[in-house]
GROMACS .gro file of C-alpha atoms in nm:
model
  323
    1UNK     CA    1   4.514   4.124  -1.785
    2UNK     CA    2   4.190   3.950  -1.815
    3UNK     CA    3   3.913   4.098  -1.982
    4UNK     CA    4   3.658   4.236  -1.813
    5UNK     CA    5   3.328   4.041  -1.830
    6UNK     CA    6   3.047   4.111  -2.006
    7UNK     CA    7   2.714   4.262  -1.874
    8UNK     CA    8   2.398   4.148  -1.956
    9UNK     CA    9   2.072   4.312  -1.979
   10UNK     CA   10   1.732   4.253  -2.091
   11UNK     CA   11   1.624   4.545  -2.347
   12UNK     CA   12   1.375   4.755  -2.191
   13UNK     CA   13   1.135   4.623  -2.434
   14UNK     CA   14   1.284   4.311  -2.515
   15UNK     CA   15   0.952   4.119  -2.491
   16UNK     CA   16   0.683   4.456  -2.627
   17UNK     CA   17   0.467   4.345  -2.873
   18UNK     CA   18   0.552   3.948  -2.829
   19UNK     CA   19   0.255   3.712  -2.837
   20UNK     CA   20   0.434   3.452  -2.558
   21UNK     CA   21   0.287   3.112  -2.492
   22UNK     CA   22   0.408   2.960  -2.148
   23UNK     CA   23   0.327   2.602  -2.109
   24UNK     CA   24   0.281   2.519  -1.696
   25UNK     CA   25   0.206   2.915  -1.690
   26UNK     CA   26  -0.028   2.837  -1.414
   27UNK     CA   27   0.256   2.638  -1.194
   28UNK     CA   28   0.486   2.756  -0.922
   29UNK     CA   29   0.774   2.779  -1.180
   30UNK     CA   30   0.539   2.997  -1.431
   31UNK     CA   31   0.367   3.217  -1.217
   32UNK     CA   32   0.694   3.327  -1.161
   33UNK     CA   33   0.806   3.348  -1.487
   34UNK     CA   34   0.537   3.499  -1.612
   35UNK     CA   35   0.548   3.781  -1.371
   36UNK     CA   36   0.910   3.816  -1.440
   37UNK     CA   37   0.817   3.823  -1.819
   38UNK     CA   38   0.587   4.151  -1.742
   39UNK     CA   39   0.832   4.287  -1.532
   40UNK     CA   40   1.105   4.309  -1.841
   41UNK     CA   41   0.824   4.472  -2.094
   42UNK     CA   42   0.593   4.196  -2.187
   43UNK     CA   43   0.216   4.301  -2.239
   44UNK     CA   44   0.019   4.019  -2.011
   45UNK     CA   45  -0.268   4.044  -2.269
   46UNK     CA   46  -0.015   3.918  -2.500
   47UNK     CA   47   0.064   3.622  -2.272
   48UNK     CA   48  -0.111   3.272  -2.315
   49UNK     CA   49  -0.127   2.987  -2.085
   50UNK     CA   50  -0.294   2.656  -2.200
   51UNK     CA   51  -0.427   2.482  -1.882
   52UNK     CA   52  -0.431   2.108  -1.919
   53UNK     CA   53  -0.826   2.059  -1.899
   54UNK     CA   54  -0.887   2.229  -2.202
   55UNK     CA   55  -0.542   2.150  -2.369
   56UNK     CA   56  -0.411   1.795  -2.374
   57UNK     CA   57  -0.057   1.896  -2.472
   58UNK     CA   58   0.035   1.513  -2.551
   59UNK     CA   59  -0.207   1.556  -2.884
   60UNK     CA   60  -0.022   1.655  -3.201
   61UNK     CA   61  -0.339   1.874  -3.277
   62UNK     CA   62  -0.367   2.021  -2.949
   63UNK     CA   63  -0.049   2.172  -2.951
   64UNK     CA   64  -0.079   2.265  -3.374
   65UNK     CA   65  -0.349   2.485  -3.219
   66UNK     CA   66  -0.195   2.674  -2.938
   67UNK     CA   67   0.135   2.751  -3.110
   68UNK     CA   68  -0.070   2.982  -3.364
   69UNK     CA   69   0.057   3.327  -3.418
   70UNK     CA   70   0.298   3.323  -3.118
   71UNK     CA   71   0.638   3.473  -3.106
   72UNK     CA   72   0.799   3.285  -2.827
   73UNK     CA   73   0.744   2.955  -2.660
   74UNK     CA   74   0.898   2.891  -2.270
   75UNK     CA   75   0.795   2.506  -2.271
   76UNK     CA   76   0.756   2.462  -1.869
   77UNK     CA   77   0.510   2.184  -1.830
   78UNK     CA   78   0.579   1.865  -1.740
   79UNK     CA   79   0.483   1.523  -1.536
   80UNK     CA   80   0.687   1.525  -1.279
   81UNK     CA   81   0.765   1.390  -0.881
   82UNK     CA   82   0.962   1.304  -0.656
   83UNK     CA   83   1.125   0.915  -0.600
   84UNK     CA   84   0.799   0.797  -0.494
   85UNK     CA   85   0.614   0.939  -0.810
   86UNK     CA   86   0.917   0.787  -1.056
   87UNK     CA   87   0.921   0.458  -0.932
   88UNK     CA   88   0.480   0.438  -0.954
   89UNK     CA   89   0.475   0.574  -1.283
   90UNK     CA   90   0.750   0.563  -1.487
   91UNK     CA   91   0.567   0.527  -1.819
   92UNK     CA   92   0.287   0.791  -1.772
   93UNK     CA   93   0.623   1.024  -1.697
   94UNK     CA   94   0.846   0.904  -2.033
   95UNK     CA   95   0.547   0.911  -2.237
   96UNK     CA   96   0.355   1.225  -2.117
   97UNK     CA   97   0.666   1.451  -2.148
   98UNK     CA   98   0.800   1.261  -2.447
   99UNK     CA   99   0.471   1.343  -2.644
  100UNK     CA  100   0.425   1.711  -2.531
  101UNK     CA  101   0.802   1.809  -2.578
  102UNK     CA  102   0.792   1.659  -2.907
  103UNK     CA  103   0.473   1.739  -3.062
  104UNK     CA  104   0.494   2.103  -2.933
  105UNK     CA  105   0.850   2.180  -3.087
  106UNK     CA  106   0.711   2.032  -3.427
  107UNK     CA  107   0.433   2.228  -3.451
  108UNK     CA  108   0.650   2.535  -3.313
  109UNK     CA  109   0.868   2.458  -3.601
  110UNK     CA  110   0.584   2.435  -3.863
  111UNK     CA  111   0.397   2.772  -3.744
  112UNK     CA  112   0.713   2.964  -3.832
  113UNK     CA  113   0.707   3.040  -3.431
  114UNK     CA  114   1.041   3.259  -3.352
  115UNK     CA  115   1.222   3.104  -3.042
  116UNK     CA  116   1.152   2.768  -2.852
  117UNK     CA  117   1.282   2.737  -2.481
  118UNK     CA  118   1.284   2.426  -2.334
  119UNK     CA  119   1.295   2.366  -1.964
  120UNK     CA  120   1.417   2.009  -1.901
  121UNK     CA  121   1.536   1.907  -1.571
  122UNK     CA  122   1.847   1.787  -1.361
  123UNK     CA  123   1.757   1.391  -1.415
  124UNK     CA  124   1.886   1.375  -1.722
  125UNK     CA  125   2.280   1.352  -1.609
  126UNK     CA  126   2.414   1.061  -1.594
  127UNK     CA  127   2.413   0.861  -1.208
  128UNK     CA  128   2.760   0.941  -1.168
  129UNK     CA  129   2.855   1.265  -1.295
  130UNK     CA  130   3.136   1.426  -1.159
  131UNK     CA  131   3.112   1.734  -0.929
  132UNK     CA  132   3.042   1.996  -1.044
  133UNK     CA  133   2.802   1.881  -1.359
  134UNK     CA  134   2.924   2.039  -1.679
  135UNK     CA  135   2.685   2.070  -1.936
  136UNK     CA  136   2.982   1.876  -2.149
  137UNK     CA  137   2.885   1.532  -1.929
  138UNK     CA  138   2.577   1.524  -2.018
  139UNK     CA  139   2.631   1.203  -2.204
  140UNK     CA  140   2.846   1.068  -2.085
  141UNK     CA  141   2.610   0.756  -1.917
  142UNK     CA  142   2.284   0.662  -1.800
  143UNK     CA  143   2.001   0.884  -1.534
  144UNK     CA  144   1.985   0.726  -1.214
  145UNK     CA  145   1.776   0.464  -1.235
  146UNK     CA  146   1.445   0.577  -1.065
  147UNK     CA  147   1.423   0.933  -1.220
  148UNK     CA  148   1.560   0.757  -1.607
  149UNK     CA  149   1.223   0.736  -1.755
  150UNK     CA  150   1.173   1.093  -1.668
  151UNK     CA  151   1.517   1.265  -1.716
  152UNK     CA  152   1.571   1.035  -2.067
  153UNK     CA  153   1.236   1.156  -2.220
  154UNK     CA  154   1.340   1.557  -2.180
  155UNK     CA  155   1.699   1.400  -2.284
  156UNK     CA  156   1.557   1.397  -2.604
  157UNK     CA  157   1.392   1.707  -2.633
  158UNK     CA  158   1.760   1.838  -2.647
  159UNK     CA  159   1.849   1.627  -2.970
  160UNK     CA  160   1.537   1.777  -3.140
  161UNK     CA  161   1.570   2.134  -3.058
  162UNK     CA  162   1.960   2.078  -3.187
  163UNK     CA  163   1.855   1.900  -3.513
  164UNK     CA  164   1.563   2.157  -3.623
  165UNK     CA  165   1.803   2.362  -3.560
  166UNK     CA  166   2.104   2.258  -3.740
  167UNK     CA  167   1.857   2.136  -4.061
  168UNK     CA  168   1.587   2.450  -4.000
  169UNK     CA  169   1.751   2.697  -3.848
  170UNK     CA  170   1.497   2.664  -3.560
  171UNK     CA  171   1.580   2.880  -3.283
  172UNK     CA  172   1.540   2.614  -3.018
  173UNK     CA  173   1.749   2.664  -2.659
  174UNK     CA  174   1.741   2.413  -2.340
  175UNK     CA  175   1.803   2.454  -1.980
  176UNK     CA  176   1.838   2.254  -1.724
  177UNK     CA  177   1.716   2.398  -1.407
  178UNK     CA  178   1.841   2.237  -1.050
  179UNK     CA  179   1.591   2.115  -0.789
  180UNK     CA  180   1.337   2.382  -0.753
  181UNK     CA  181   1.183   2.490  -0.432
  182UNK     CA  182   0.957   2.830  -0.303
  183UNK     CA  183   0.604   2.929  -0.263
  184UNK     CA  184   0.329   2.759  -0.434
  185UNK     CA  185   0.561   2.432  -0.471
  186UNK     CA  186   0.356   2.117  -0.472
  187UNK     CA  187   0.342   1.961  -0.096
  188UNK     CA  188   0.138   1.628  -0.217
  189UNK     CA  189   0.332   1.397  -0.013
  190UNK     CA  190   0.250   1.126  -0.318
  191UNK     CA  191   0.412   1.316  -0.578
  192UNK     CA  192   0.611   1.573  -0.379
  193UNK     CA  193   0.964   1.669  -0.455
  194UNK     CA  194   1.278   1.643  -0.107
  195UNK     CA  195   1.189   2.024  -0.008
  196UNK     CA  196   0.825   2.049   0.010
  197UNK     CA  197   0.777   1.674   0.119
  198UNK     CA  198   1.038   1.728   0.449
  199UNK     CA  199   0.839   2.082   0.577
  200UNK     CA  200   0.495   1.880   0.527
  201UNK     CA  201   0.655   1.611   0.749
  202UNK     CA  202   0.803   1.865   1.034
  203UNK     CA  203   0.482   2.020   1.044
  204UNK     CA  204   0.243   1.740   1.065
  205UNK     CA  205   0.488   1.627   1.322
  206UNK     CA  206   0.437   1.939   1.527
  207UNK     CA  207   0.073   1.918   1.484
  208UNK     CA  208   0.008   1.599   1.616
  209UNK     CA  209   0.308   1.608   1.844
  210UNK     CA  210   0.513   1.353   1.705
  211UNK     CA  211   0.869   1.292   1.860
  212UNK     CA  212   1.010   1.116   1.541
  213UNK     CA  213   0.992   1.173   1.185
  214UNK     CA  214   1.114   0.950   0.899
  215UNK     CA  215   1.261   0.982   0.615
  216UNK     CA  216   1.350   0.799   0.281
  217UNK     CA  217   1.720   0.660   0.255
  218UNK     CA  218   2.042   0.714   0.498
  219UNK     CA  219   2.089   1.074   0.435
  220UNK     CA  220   2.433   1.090   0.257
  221UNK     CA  221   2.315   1.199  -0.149
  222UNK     CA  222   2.391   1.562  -0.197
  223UNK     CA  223   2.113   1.813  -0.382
  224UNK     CA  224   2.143   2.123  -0.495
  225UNK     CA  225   1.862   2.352  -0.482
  226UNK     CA  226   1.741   2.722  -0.671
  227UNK     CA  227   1.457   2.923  -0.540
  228UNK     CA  228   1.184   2.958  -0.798
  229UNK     CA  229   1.208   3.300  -0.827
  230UNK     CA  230   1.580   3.343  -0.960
  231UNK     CA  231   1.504   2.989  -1.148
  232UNK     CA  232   1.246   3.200  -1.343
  233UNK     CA  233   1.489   3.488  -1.382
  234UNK     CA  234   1.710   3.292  -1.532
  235UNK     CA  235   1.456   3.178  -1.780
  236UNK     CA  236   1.365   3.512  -1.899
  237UNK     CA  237   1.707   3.655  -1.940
  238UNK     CA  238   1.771   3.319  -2.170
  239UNK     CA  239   1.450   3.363  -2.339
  240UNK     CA  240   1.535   3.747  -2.418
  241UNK     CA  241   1.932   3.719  -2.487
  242UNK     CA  242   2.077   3.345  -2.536
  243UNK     CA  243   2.031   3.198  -2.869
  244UNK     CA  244   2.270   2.927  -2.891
  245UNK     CA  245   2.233   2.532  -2.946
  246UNK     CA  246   2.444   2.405  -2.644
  247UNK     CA  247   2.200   2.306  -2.277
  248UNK     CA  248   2.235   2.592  -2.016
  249UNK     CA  249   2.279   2.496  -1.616
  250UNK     CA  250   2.087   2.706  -1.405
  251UNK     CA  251   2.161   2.677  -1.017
  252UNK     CA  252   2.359   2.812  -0.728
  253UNK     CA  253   2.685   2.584  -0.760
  254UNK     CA  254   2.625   2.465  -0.379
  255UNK     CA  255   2.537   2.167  -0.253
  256UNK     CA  256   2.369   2.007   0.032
  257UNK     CA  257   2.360   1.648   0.195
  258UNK     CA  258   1.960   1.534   0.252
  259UNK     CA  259   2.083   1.484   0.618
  260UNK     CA  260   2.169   1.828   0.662
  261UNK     CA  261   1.872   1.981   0.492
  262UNK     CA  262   1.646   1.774   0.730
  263UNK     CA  263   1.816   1.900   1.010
  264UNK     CA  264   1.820   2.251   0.918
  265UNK     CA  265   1.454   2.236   0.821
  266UNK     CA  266   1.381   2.123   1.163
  267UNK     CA  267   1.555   2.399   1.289
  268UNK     CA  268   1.380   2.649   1.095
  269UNK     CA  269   1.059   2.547   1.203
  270UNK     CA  270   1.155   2.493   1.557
  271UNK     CA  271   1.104   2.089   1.553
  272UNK     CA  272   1.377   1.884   1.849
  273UNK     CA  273   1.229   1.530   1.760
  274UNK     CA  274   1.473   1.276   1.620
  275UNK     CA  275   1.497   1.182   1.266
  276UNK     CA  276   1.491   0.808   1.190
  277UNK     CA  277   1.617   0.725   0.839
  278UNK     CA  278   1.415   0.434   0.648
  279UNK     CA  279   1.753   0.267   0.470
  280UNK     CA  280   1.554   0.021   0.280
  281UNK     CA  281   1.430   0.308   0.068
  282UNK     CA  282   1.569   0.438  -0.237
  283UNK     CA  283   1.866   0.721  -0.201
  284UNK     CA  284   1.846   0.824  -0.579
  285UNK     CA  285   2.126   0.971  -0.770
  286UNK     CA  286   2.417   1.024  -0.506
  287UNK     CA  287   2.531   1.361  -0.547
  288UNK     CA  288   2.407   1.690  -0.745
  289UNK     CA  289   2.589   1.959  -0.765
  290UNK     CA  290   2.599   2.211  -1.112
  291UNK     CA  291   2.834   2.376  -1.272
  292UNK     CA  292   2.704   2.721  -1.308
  293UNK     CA  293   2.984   2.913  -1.533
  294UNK     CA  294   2.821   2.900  -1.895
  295UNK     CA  295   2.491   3.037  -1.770
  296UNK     CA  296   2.706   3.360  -1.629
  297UNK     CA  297   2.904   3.369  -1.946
  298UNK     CA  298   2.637   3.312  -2.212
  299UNK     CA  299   2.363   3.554  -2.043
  300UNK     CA  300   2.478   3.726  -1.738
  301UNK     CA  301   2.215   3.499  -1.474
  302UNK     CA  302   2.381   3.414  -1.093
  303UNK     CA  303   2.132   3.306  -0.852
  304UNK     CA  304   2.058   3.594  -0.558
  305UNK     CA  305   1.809   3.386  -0.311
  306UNK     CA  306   2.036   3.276  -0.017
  307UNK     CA  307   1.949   2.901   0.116
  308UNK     CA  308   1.848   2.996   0.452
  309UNK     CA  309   1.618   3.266   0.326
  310UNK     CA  310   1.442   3.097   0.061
  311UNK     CA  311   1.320   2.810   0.319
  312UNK     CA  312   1.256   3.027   0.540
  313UNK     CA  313   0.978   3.197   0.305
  314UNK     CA  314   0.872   2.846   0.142
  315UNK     CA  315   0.819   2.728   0.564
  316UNK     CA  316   0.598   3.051   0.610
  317UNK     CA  317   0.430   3.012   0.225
  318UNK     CA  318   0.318   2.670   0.374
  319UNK     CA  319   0.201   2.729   0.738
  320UNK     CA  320  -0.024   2.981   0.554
  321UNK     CA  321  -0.209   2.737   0.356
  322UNK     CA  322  -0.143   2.414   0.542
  323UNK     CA  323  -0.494   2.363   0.560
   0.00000   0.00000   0.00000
């Protein structure tokens, strides 16, 4: 018989008492995180968010200062875009997250600060990793070109948390979220990530009555995407019960093709126009698709946001506030 699997559950005061710094607290990712945070027990006076205009997080003394006193650190900011974005600035994005990753997991280290988790992204698997991604293929080659910069530079935050701890006994973990999506994403079409960037289009289309849109590539790669909301879940239940050194997937385990998510976002918001695909732009990596086992094993987190639904409340977050 196979055992039966093991539950997991967040103490009812897991997080009481807990001075918790969130980096990107004010983001889409950490508003959500934050309110899942003081939804499991943590004291919001207790919680600090450094916002970037007062606190350069790529200075060493910068991030010396706001790791003082705390308990827990969920490290959620970051430079970060879409294709467009990568292929601009592909220094600004190694160096920026290079220098806040590492600086702020030193001086977490040195102020005696209790856990570390590290949010690092999707980019860092190699171009072709077989389906579904194991957190075991992780090195097993190079990021996709465009996004290498990026996805190499949180790459390495992995090493460090997994040498403090081996030498310190730093309590350093790492996840890699999927593609996130949701209310309160960033629609910038210069900097925008697939989701966000494809409703702006449809709905600028609508408005101005456009009967084509285009869109980057042929249509073929495959993304997977999780809704911010159980992304953020799955931070907090890792933050309150996994303590291990190996990286952490968290995603659905479903994938879909960039042709069929522009077609099904046009049929969400009601757009019949015809989609013309600009083929002398860059694809990026040519499938994504996670393997979402370990993070049910090691603490208990399956995604609950069904695809449909979650664009459906990201198209209405945006009509809102469109203007």
């Amino acid at each position: 018989m196979p055992e039966p699997q093991a539950t997991f559950q967040l103490k009812k005061d897991q997080f009481k008492d807990q001075k918790i710094l969130v980096t990107g607290g004010a983001g889409f990712l950490g508003k959500q995180v934050i309110s899942q945070l003081v939804a499991s027990g943590a004291n919001p006076e207790l919680i600090t968010v450094p916002r970037s205009k007062e606190h350069d997080l790529r200075s060493l003394a910068v991030c010396e200062k706001v790791v003082q006193g705390q308990d827990l650190i969920i490290h959620l900011a970051a430079h970060v875009g879409g294709i467009g974005l990568n292929r601009e600035k592909p220094a600004e994005l190694f160096y920026d997250n290079l220098m806040m990753g590492v600086q702020l997991i030193h001086s977490a280290y040195q102020a005696g600060v209790q856990k570390f988790v590290c949010v690092g992204t999707i980019c860092a698997y190699p171009n072709f990793t077989p389906i579904p991604f194991k957190e075991s293929d992780l090195w097993n080659g190079y990021p996709e070109v465009t996004n290498a910069p990026y996805g190499v530079a949180k790459k390495a935050l992995l090493v460090q948390l997994q040498s403090y701890r081996q030498q310190y006994g730093f309590n350093g973990v790492y996840l890699l979220p999927v593609n996130l999506y949701g209310p309160e994403d960033n629609f910038d079409p210069r900097s925008s990530h697939v989701i966000p960037a494809l409703i702006r289009k449809v709905y600028e289309a609508q408005q101005r009555g456009d009967r084509t849109i285009s869109v980057w590539g042929d249509g073929t790669p495959t993304r997977e995407f999780v809704y911010s909301e159980d992304a953020a879940r799955g931070i907090v239940l890792a933050s309150g019960i996994y303590n291990e050194s190996e990286p952490v997937n968290i995603g659905t385990g479903s994938e879909i093709s960039i042709k069929d998510l522009i077609h099904l976002i046009a049929e969400l918001m009601g757009y019949e126009g015809e989609i013309v695909w600009e083929t002398d732009k860059p694809n990026g990596q040519p499938r994504r698709c996670l393997d979402v086992e370990r993070a049910k094993q090691a603490f208990g987190f399956t995604a609950q946001v069904g695809f449909r639904q979650g664009l459906n409340q990201t198209i209405a977050w945006y009509r809102q506030h469109a203007a």
